[in-house]
GROMACS .gro file of C-alpha atoms in nm:
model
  210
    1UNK     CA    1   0.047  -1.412   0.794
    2UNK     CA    2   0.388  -1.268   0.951
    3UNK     CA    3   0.349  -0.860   0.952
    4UNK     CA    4   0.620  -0.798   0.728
    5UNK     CA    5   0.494  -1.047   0.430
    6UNK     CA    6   0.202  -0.850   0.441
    7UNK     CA    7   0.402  -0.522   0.437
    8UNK     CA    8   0.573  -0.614   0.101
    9UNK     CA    9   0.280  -0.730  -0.052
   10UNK     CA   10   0.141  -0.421   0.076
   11UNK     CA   11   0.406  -0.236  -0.095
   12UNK     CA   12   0.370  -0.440  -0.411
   13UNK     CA   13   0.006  -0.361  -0.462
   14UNK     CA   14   0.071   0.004  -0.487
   15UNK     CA   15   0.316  -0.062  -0.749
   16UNK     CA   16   0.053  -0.329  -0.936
   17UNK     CA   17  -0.221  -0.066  -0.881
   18UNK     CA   18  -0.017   0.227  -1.014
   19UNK     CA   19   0.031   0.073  -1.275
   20UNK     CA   20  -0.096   0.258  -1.623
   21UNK     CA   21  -0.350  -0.017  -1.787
   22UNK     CA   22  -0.697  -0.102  -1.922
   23UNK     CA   23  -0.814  -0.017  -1.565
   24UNK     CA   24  -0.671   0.300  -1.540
   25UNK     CA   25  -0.793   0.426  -1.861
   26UNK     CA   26  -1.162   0.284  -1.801
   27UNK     CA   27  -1.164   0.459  -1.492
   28UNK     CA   28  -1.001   0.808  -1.633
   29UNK     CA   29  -1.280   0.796  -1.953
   30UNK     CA   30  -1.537   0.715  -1.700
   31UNK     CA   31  -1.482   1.030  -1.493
   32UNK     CA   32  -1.426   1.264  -1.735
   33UNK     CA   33  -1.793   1.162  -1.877
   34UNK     CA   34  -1.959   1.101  -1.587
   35UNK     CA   35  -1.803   1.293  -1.313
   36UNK     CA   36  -1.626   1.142  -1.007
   37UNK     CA   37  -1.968   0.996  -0.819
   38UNK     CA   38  -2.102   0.812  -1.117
   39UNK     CA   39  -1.771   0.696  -1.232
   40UNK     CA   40  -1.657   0.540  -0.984
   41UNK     CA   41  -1.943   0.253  -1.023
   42UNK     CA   42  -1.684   0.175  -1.337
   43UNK     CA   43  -1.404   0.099  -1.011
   44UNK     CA   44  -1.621  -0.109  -0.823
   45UNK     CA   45  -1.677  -0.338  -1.132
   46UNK     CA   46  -1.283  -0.335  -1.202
   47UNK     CA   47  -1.251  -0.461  -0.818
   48UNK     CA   48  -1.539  -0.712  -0.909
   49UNK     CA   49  -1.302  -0.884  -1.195
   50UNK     CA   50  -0.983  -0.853  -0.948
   51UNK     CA   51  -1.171  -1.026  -0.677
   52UNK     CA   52  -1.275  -1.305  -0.962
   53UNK     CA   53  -0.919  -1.341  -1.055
   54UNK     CA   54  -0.774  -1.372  -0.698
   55UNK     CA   55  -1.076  -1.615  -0.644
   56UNK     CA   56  -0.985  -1.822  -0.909
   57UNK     CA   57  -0.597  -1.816  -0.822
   58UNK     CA   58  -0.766  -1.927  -0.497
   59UNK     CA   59  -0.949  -2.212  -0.600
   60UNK     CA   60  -0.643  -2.345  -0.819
   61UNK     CA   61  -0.868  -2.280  -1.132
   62UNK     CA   62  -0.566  -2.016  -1.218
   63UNK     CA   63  -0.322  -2.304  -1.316
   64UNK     CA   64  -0.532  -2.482  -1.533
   65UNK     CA   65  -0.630  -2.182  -1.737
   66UNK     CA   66  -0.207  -2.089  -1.761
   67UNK     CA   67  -0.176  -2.403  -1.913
   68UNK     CA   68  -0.414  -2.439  -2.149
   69UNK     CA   69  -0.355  -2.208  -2.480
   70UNK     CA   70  -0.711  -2.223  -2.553
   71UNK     CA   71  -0.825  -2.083  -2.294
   72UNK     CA   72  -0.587  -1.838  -2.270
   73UNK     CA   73  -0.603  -1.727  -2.617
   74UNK     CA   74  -1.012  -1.767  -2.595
   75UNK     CA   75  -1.020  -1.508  -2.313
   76UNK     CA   76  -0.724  -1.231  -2.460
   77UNK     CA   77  -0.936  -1.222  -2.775
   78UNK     CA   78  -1.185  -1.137  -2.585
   79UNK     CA   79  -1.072  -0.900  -2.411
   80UNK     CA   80  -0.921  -0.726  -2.707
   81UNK     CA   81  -1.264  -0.679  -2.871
   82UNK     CA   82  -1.423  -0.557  -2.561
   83UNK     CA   83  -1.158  -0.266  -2.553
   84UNK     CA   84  -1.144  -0.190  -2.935
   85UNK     CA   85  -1.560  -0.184  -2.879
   86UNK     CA   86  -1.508   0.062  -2.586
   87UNK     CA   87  -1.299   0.268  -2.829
   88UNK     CA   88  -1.618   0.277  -3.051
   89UNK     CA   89  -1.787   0.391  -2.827
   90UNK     CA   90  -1.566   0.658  -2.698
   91UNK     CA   91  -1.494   0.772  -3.024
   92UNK     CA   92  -1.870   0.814  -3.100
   93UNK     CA   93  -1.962   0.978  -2.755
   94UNK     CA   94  -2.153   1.264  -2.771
   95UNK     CA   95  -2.015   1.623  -2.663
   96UNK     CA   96  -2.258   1.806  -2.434
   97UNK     CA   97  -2.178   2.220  -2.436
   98UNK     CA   98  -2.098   2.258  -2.062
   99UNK     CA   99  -2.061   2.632  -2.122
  100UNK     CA  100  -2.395   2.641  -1.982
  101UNK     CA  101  -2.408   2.539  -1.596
  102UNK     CA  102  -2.740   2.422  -1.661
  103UNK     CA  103  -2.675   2.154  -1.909
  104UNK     CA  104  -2.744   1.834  -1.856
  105UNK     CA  105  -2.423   1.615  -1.820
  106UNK     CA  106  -2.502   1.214  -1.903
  107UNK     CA  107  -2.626   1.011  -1.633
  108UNK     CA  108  -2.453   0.666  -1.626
  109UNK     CA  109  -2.693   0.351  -1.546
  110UNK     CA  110  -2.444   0.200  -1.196
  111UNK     CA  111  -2.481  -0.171  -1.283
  112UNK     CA  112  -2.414  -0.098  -1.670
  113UNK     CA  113  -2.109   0.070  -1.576
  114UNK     CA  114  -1.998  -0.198  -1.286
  115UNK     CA  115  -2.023  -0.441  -1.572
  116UNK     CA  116  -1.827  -0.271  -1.812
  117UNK     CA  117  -1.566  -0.238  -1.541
  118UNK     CA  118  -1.571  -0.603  -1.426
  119UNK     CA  119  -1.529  -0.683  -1.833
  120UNK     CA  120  -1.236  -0.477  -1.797
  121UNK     CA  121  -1.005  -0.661  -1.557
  122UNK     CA  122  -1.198  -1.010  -1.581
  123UNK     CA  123  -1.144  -1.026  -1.983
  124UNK     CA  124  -0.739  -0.990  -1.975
  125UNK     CA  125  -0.565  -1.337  -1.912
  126UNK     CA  126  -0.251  -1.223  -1.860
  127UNK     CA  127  -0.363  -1.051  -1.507
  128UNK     CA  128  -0.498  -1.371  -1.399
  129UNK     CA  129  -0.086  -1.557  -1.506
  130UNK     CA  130   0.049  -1.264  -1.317
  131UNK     CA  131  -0.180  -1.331  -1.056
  132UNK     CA  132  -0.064  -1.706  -1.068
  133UNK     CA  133   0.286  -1.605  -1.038
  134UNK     CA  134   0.250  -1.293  -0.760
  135UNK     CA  135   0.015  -1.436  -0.500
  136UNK     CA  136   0.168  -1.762  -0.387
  137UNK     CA  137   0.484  -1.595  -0.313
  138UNK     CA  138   0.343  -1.393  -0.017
  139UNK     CA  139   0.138  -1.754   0.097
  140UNK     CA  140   0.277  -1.975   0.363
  141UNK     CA  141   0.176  -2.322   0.244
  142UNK     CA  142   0.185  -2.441   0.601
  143UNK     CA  143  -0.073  -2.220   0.699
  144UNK     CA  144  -0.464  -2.204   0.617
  145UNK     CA  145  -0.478  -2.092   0.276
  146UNK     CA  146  -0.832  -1.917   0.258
  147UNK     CA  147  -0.771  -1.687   0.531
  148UNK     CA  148  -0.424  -1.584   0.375
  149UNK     CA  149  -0.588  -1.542   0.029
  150UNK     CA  150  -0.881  -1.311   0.203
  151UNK     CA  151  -0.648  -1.112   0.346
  152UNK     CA  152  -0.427  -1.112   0.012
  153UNK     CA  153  -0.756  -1.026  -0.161
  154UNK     CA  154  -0.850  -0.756   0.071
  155UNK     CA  155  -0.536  -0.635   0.053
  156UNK     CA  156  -0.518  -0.543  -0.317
  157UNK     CA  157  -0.888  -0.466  -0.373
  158UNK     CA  158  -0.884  -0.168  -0.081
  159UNK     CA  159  -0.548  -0.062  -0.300
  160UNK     CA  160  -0.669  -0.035  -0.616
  161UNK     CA  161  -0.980   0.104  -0.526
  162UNK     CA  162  -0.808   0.377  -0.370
  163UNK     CA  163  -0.581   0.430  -0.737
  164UNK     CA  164  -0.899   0.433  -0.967
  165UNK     CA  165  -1.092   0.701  -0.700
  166UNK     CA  166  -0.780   0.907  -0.784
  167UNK     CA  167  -0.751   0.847  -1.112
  168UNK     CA  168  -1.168   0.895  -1.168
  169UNK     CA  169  -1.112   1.188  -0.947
  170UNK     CA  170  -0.860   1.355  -1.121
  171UNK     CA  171  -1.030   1.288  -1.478
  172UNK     CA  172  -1.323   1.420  -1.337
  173UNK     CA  173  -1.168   1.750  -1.180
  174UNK     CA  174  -1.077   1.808  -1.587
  175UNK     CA  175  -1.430   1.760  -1.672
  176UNK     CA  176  -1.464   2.105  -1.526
  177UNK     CA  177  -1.229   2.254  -1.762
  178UNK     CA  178  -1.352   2.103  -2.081
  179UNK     CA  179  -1.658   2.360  -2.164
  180UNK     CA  180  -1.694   2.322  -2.507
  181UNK     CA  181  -1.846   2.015  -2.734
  182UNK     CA  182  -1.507   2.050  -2.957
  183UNK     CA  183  -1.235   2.010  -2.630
  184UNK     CA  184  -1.448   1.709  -2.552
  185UNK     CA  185  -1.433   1.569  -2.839
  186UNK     CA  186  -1.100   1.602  -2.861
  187UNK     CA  187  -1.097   1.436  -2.527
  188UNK     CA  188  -1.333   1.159  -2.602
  189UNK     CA  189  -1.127   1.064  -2.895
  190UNK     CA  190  -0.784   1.056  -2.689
  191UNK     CA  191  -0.963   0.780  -2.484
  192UNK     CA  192  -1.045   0.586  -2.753
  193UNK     CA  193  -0.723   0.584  -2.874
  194UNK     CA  194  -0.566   0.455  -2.522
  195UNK     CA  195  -0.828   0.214  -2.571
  196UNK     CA  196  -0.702   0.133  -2.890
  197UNK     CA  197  -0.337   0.130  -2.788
  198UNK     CA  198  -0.490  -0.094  -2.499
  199UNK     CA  199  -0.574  -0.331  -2.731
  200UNK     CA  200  -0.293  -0.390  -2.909
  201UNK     CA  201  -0.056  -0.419  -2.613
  202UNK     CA  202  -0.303  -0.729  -2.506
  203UNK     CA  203  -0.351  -0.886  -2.889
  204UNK     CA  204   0.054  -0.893  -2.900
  205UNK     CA  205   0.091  -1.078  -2.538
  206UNK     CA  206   0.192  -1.430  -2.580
  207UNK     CA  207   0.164  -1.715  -2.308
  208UNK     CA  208   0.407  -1.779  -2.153
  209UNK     CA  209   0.614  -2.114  -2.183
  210UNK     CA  210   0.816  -2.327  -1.959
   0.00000   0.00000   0.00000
């Protein structure tokens, strides 16, 4: 792959990454409940669902799903659910009084939460069409494929998992300042909102035609 390819992909990842989206959101709620250590097991699952995705671009699976409705439609519906459930659950997370330095602050289980983030990124079908559409433009058809898609891959996962430690970092830093059971709620129930809005913005995409 010729250095400066790589170099505007590079470039383009940061933007992709940047990005405000489900990810970003799962990995803001995660910190602020869990701190920055245990919430960023929620980022590793996020770069578990990107790595599916690129795999899948990879493997030419990608096409097949961006032309079939059903599946496309199968897996958005899906994914809408899983966030509007995540709102639930945000909405009915339980404030812990932090005023005390002693209290006990929820412990996340990793693999649940590596889960929920690879739910995150693998249920939205309209990543995987962008996906589709991004990646082969940065691939030189003349050369091997898997080692340009590894690199591709690596590429975009070592991004984003730099993003989602800032943005579980920075939710996390605010964890600090939200002492009381009532600011947290207030929090909690700000997420689940995004979620909801989250939601939406997926149940309204539309696949696109030729």
């Amino acid at each position: 792959m010729a250095l400066e390819t790589w170099l505007a992909f590079f470039a383009a990842s940061w933007i992709i990454s940047l990005s405000p989206g489900a990810g970003a959101i799962a990995s803001m709620s995660s910190g602020l409940q869990y701190g920055f250590l245990r919430g960023y097991w929620n980022a590793l699952g996020l770069q578990l669902g990107l790595a599916m995705q690129i795999a899948v671009v990879a493997g030419g699976l990608g096409a097949i799903l961006a032309a079939s409705s059903t599946a496309f439609y199968v897996i958005k519906w899906f994914g809408v659910a899983y966030l509007v459930y995540l709102a639930i659950r945000q909405w009915r997370a339980l404030p812990a009084d932090l005023s005390d330095d002693t209290a006990v602050r929820p412990i996340g289980k990793p693999l649940a939460m590596m889960f929920r983030g690879f739910l995150v990124n693998a249920s939205n079908p309209k990543a995987l069409v962008f996906m589709l559409a991004v990646l082969p433009q940065f691939v030189n058809p003349q050369a091997p494929l898997l080692s340009q898609y590894l690199i591709l891959g690596a590429t975009m996962i070592s991004v984003d998992m730099i993003v989602m430690a800032g943005y579980t970092g920075l939710a996390s830093k605010v964890l600090r300042l939200l002492r009381t059971p009532k600011q947290q709620k207030r929090v909690n129930r700000t997420f689940a909102g995004l979620f909801v809005g989250a939601a939406a913005f997926l149940a309204s995409l539309h696949r696109a035609t030729a």
